[in-house]
Coordinates of C-alpha atoms in Angstrom, one line a residue:
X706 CA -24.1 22.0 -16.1
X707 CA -21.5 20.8 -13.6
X708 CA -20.0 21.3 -10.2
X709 CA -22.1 23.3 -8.1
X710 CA -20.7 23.7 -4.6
X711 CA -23.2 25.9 -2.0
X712 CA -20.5 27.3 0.0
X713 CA -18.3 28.9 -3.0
X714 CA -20.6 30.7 -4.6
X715 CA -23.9 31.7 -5.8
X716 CA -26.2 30.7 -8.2
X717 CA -26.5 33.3 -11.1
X718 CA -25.4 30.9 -13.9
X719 CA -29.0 29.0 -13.6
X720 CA -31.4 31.9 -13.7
X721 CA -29.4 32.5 -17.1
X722 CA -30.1 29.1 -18.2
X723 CA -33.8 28.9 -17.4
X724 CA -34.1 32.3 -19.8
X725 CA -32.0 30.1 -22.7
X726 CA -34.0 28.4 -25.5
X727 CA -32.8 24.6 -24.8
X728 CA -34.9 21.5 -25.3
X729 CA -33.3 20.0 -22.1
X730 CA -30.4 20.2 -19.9
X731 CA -27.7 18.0 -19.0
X732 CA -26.1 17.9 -15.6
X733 CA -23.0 15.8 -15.6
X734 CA -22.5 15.1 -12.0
X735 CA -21.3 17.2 -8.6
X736 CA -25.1 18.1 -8.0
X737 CA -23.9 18.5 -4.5
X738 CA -21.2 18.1 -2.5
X739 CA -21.2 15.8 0.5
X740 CA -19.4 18.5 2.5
X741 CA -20.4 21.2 4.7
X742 CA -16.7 22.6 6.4
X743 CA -15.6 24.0 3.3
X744 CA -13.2 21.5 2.3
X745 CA -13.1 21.7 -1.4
X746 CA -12.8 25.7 -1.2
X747 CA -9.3 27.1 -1.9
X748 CA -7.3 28.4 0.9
X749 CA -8.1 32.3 -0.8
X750 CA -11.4 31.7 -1.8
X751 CA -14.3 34.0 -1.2
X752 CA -16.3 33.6 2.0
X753 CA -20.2 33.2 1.6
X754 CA -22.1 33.5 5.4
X755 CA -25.6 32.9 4.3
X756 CA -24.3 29.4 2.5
X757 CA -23.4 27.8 5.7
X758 CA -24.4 24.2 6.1
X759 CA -25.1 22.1 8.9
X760 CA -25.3 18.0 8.8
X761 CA -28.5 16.5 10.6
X762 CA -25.9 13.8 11.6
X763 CA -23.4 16.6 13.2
X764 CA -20.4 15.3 10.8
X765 CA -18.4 17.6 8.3
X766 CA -19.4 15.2 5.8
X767 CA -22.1 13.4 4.9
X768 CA -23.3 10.1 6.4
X769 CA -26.7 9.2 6.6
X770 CA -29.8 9.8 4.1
X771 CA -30.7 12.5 6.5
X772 CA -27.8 13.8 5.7
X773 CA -28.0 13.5 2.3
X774 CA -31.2 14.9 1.7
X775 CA -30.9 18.0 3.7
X776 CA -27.8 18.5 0.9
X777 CA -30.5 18.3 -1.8
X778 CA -33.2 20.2 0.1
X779 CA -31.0 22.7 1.0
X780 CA -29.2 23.1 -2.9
X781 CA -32.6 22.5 -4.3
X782 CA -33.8 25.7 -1.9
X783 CA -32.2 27.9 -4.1
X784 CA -34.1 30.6 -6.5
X785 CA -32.3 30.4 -9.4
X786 CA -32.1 26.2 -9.3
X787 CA -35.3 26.3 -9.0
X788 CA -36.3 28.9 -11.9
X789 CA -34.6 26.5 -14.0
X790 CA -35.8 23.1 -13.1
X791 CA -38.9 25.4 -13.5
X792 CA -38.3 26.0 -17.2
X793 CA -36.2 22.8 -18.4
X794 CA -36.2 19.0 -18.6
X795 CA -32.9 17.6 -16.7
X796 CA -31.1 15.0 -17.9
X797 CA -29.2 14.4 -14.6
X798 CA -25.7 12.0 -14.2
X799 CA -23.7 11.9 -11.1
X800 CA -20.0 12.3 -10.5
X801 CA -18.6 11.7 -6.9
X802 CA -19.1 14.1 -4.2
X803 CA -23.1 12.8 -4.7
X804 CA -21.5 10.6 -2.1
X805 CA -18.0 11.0 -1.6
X806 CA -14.7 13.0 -3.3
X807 CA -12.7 10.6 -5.9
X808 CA -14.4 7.7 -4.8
X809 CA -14.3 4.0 -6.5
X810 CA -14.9 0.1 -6.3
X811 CA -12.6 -2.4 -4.8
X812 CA -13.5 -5.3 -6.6
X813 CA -11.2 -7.1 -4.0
X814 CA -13.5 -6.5 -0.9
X815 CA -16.7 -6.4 -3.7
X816 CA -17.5 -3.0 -2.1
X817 CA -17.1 1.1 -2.6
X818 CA -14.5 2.8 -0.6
X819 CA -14.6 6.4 0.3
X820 CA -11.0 8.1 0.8
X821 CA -12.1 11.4 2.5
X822 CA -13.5 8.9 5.8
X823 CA -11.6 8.0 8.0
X824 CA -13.7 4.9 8.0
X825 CA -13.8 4.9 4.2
X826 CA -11.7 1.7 3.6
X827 CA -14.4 -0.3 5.7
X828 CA -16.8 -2.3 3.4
X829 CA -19.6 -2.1 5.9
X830 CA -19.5 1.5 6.3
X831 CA -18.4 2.5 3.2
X832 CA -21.4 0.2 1.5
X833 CA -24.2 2.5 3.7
X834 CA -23.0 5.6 3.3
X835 CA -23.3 4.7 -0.5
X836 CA -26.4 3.3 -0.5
X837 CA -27.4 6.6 1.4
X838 CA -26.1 8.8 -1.3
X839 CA -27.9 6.7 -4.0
X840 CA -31.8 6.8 -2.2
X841 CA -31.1 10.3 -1.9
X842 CA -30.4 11.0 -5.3
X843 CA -33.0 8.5 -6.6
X844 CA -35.7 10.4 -4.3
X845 CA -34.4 14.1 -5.0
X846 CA -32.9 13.8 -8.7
X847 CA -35.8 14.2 -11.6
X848 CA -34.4 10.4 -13.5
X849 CA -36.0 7.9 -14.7
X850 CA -33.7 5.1 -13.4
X851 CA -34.1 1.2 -12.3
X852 CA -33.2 1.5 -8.8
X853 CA -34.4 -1.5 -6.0
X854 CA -33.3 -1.1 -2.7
X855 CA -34.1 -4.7 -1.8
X856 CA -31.4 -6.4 -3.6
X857 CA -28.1 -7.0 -1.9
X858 CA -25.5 -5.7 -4.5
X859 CA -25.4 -1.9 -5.1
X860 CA -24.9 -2.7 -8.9
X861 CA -27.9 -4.3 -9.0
X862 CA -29.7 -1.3 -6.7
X863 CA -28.9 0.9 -8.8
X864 CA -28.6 1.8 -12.8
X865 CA -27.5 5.4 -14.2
X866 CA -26.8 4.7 -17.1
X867 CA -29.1 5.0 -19.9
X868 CA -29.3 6.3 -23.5
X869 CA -31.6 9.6 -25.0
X870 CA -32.8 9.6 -28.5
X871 CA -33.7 12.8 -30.4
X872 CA -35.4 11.6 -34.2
X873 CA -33.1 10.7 -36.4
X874 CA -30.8 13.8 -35.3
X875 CA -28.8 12.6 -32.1
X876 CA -28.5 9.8 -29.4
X877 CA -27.3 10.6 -26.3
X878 CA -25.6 8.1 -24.0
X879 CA -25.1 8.6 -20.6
X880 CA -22.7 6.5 -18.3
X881 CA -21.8 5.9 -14.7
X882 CA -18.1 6.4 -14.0
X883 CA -18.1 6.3 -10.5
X884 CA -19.7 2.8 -8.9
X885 CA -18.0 0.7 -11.3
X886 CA -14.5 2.0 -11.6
X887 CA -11.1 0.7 -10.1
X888 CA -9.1 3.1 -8.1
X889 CA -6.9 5.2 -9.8
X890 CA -3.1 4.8 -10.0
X891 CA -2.2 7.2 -7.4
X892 CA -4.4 4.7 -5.0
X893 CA -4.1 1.3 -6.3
X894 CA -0.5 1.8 -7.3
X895 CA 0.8 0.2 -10.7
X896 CA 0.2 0.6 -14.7
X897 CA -3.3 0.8 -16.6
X898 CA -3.5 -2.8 -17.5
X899 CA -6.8 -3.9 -16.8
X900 CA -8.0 -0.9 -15.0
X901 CA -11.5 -0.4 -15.9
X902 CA -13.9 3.1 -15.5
X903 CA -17.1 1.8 -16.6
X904 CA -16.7 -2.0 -15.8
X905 CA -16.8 -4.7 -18.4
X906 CA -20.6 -4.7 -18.6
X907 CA -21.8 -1.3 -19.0
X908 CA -18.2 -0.4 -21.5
X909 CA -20.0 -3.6 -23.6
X910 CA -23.7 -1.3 -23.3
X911 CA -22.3 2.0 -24.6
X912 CA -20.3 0.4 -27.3
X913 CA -23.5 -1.4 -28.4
X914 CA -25.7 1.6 -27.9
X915 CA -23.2 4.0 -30.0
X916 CA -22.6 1.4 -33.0
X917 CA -26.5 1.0 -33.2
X918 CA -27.5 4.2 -33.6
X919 CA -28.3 5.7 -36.6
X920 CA -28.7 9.5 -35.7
X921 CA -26.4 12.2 -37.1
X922 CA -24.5 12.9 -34.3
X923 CA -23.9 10.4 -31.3
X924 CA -22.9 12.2 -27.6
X925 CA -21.6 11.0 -24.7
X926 CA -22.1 12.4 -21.4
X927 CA -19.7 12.0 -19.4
X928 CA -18.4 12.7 -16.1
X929 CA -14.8 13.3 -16.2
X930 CA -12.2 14.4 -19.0
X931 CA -11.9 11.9 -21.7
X932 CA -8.8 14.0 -23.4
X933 CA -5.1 13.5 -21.9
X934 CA -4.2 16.7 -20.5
X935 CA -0.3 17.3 -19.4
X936 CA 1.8 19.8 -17.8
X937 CA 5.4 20.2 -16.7
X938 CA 8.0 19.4 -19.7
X939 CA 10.2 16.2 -20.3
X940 CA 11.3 13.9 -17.0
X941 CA 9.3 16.8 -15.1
X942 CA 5.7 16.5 -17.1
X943 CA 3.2 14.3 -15.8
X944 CA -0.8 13.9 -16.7
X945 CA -2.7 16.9 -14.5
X946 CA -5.4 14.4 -13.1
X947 CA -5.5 10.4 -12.9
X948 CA -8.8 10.7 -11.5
X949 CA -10.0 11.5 -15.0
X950 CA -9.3 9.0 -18.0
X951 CA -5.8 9.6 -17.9
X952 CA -5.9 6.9 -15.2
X953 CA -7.0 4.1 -17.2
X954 CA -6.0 4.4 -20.5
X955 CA -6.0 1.1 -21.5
X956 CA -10.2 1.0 -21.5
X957 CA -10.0 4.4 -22.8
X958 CA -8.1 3.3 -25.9
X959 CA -10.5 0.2 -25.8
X960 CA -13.4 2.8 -26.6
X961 CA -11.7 5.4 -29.3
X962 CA -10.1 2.3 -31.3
X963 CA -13.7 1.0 -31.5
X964 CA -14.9 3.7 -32.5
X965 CA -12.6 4.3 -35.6
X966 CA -12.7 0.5 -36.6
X967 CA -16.4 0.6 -36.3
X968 CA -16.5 4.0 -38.7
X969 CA -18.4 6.1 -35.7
X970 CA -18.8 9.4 -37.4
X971 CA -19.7 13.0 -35.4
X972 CA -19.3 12.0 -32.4
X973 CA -19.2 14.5 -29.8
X974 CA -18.8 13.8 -25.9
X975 CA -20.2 16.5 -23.6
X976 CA -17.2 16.8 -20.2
X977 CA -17.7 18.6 -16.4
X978 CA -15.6 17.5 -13.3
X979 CA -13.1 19.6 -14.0
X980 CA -14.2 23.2 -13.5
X981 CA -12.9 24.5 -16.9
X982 CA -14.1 25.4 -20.4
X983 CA -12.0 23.6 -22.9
X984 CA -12.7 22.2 -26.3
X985 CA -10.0 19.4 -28.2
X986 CA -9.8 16.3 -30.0
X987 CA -10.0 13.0 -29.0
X988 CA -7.8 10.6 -30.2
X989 CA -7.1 7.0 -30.9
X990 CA -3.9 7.2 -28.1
X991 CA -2.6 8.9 -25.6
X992 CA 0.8 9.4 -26.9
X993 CA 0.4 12.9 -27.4
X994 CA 2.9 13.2 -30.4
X995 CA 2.1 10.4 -32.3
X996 CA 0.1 10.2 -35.2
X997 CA -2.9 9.0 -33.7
X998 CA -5.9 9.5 -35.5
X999 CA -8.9 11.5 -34.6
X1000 CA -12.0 10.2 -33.4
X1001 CA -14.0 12.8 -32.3
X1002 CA -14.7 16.3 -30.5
X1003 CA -14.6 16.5 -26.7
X1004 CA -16.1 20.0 -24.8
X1005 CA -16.3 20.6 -21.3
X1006 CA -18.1 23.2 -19.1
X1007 CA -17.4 25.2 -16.8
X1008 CA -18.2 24.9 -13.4
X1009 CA -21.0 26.5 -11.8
X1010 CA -19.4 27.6 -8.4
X1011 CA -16.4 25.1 -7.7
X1012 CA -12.9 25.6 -7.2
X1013 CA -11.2 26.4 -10.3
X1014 CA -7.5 26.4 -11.3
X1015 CA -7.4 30.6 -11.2
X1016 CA -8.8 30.2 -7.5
X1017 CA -6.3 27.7 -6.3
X1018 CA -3.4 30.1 -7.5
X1019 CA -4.6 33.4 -6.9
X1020 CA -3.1 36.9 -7.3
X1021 CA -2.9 36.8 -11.0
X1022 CA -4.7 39.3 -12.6
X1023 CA -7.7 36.9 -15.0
X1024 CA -6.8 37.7 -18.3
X1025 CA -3.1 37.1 -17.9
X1026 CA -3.7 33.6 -16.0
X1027 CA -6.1 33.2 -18.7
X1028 CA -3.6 33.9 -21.6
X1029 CA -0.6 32.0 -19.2
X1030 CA -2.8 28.9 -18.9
X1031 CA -3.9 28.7 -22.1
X1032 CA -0.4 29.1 -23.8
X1033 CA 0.8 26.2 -21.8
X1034 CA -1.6 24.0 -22.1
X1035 CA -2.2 23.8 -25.7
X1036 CA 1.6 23.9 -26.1
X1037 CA 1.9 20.6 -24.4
X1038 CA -1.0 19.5 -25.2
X1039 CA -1.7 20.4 -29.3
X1040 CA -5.5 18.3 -29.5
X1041 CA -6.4 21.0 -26.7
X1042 CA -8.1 24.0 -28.5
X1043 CA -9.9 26.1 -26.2
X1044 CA -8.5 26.4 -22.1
X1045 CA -10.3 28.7 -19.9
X1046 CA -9.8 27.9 -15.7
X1047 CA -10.3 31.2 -14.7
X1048 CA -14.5 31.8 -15.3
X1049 CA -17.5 29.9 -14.2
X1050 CA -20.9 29.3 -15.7
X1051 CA -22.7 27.2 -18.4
X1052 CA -22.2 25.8 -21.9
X1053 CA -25.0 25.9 -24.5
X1054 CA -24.7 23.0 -27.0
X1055 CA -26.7 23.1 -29.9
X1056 CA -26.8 20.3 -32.6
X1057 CA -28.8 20.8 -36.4
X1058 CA -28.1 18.3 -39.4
X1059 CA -25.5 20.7 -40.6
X1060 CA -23.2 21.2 -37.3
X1061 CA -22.8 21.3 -33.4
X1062 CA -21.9 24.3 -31.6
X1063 CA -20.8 25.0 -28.1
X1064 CA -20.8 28.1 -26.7
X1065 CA -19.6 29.0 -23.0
X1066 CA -20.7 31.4 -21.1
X1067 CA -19.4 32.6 -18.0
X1068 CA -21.4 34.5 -14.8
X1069 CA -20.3 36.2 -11.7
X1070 CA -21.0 33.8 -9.0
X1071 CA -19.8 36.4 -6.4
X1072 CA -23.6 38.1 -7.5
X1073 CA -26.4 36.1 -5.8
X1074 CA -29.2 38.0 -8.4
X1075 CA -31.1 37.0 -11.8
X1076 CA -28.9 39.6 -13.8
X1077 CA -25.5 38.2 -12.4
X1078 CA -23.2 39.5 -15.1
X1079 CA -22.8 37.0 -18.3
X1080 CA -20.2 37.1 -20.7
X1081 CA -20.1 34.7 -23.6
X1082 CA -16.2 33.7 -23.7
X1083 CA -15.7 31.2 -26.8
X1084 CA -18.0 30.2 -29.8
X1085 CA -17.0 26.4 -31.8
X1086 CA -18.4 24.6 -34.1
X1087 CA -18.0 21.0 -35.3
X1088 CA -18.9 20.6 -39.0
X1089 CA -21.5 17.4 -39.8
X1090 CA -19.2 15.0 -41.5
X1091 CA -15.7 15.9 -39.4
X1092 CA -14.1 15.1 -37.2
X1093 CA -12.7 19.4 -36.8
X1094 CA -13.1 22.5 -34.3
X1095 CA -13.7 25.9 -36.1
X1096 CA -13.9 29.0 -34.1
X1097 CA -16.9 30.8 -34.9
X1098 CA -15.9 33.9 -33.5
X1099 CA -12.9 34.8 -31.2

């Protein structure tokens, strides 16, 4: 589960889910958003009246804990949420709009900055608006995380990540990509050298945590897309969003290096953030065209409600922007197997000793019901043993 914005849709997708046999589910960040004025709907996006929000603090956006946990109360409020926090153990993550949109660290000043505020380059502000977001999520989230509000540092207040294991059948490594990271080139300006997502600590944790395990399959959740993903053609193509891994590709390469030199085998990294259902390979480098080798599988979900690429360029009729988009990505982009911006909804992962298998689904979040239509749009597998992507049926 990803990317659930209150005022562009409805909640359908999760009354679905909680009927779904799954031992747990994984929510990979975007919980909320911190905003209440609508600013991360498209300009032709539907309007929902009964989804309006109002801040406790009067702002657009959030800035207190009051304002943060009237967010969470107010998400949390909702039916079909609840009918599947009802039914299923979450393991929760966090992406950015928990406190702010494409947030980061400046490791200069030694403190977040926020660029939607117009106060966001401040260190004081942007520190408690921060530490609001965190006490909020600590006190609405269901995680088991060390969090002490006493201490000075917010690294030190507060620790997402952490690491699942399942037998001997998978280990599941979560990580924080958002208090940690450097901004991204289209903020600091410059190359990838010495950029880092996860910080030198925590990259050291998940490298450990992977090479120890001994379970079949190792998974990474994580928060934004690991996979390079282009568009345009040659002077005129450029990677679609430097927000994701594409912005620091030098740790990125760091992390799938190690993993072929270390012999990682099946290992499968579970994606949100970017409000589409794709599937590809994840490679060694991000030289698209080189013979890079093959590491391991990479699926995203869709998004529950958010903004999707089909809604930011509307008037296309779905199945052709569907069979547009999905042409020219893969054609630019060849470890790219599966594209689909124009649905939203859930992904069902399922892993056995002999294979994982991801399934999307999609739901109408225009329907605020239980029976919000469903349709199941793409079935892969992932053979024990390979590093390969099978359609299981088309």
């Amino acid at each position: 589960m990803t990317c659930q914005d209150y005022q562009n849709g409805y909640y359908g997708a999760y009354s679905h889910v909680a009927s779904e046999d799954v031992d747990f589910v994984v929510h990979l960040g975007d919980f909320i958003y911190e905003s209440t004025a609508g600013q991360y709907k498209a300009p032709g996006s539907r309007e929902y009246p009964d989804r309006e929000l109002t801040l406790p603090s009067g702002h657009d956006l959030a800035h207190t804990v009051s304002d943060f946990r009237y967010l969470y109360n107010t998400y949390r409020s909702d039916p079909h949420l609840q009918r599947a926090l009802e039914q299923h153990t979450m393991i929760a993550g966090w992406d950015d709009h928990e406190v702010a949109n494409n947030r980061y660290w400046d490791y200069e000043t030694d403190s977040p900055k926020l660029p939607p505020h117009s106060d966001g380059d401040d260190p004081e502000f942007a520190t408690q608006v921060t530490a609001a977001g965190i006490q909020a999520w600590v006190e609405q989230m269901p995680a088991r995380i060390e969090y002490n509000p006493e201490m000075e540092d917010l690294h030190e207040q507060f620790v997402l990540q952490r690491s699942f294991q399942f037998g001997d059948l998978t280990t599941l490594v979560l990580t924080d990509e958002r208090l940690y990271r450097d901004p991204p080139p289209e903020i600091g300006g410059g190359d990838d050298s010495g950029r880092t997502m996860l910080g030198s600590d925590q990259l050291d944790w998940f490298l450990e945590r992977v090479d120890s395990s001994d379970a079949t399959w190792n998974v990474w959740a994580n928060e934004v897309l690991t996979m390079p993903l282009k568009i345009g053609m040659a002077d005129f193509e450029f990677y679609l969003n430097k927000d994701a891994w594409s912005g620091y590709q030098r740790e990125h390469a760091q992390i799938m290096n190690h993993l072929n030199d270390e012999g990682v085998e099946n290992f499968i990294t579970l994606t949100g953030d970017f409000h589409t259902a794709m599937a590809g390979y994840q490679q060694t480098g991000y030289d698209l065209f080189k013979n890079d080798e093959e590491v391991g599988v990479e699926f995203m979900t869709p998004a529950i409600t958010s903004v999707n690429l089909a809604e930011v360029l509307p008037g296309i009729d779905a199945l052709d922007w569907f069979e547009i988009s999905e042409l020219a990505v893969t054609t630019t982009n060849p470890h790219v197997e599966f594209f689909d911006s124009t649905e939203w909804g859930y992904s069902v992962v399922e892993f056995t000793p002999e294979d994982c298998t991801y399934t999307a689904y999609s739901v109408d979040k225009n329907m605020n019901t239980q029976d919000a239509t469903k349709q199941r749009l793409k079935t892969l597998r992932v053979p024990e043993g390979r590093v390969e992507i099978e359609t299981v049926d088309s």
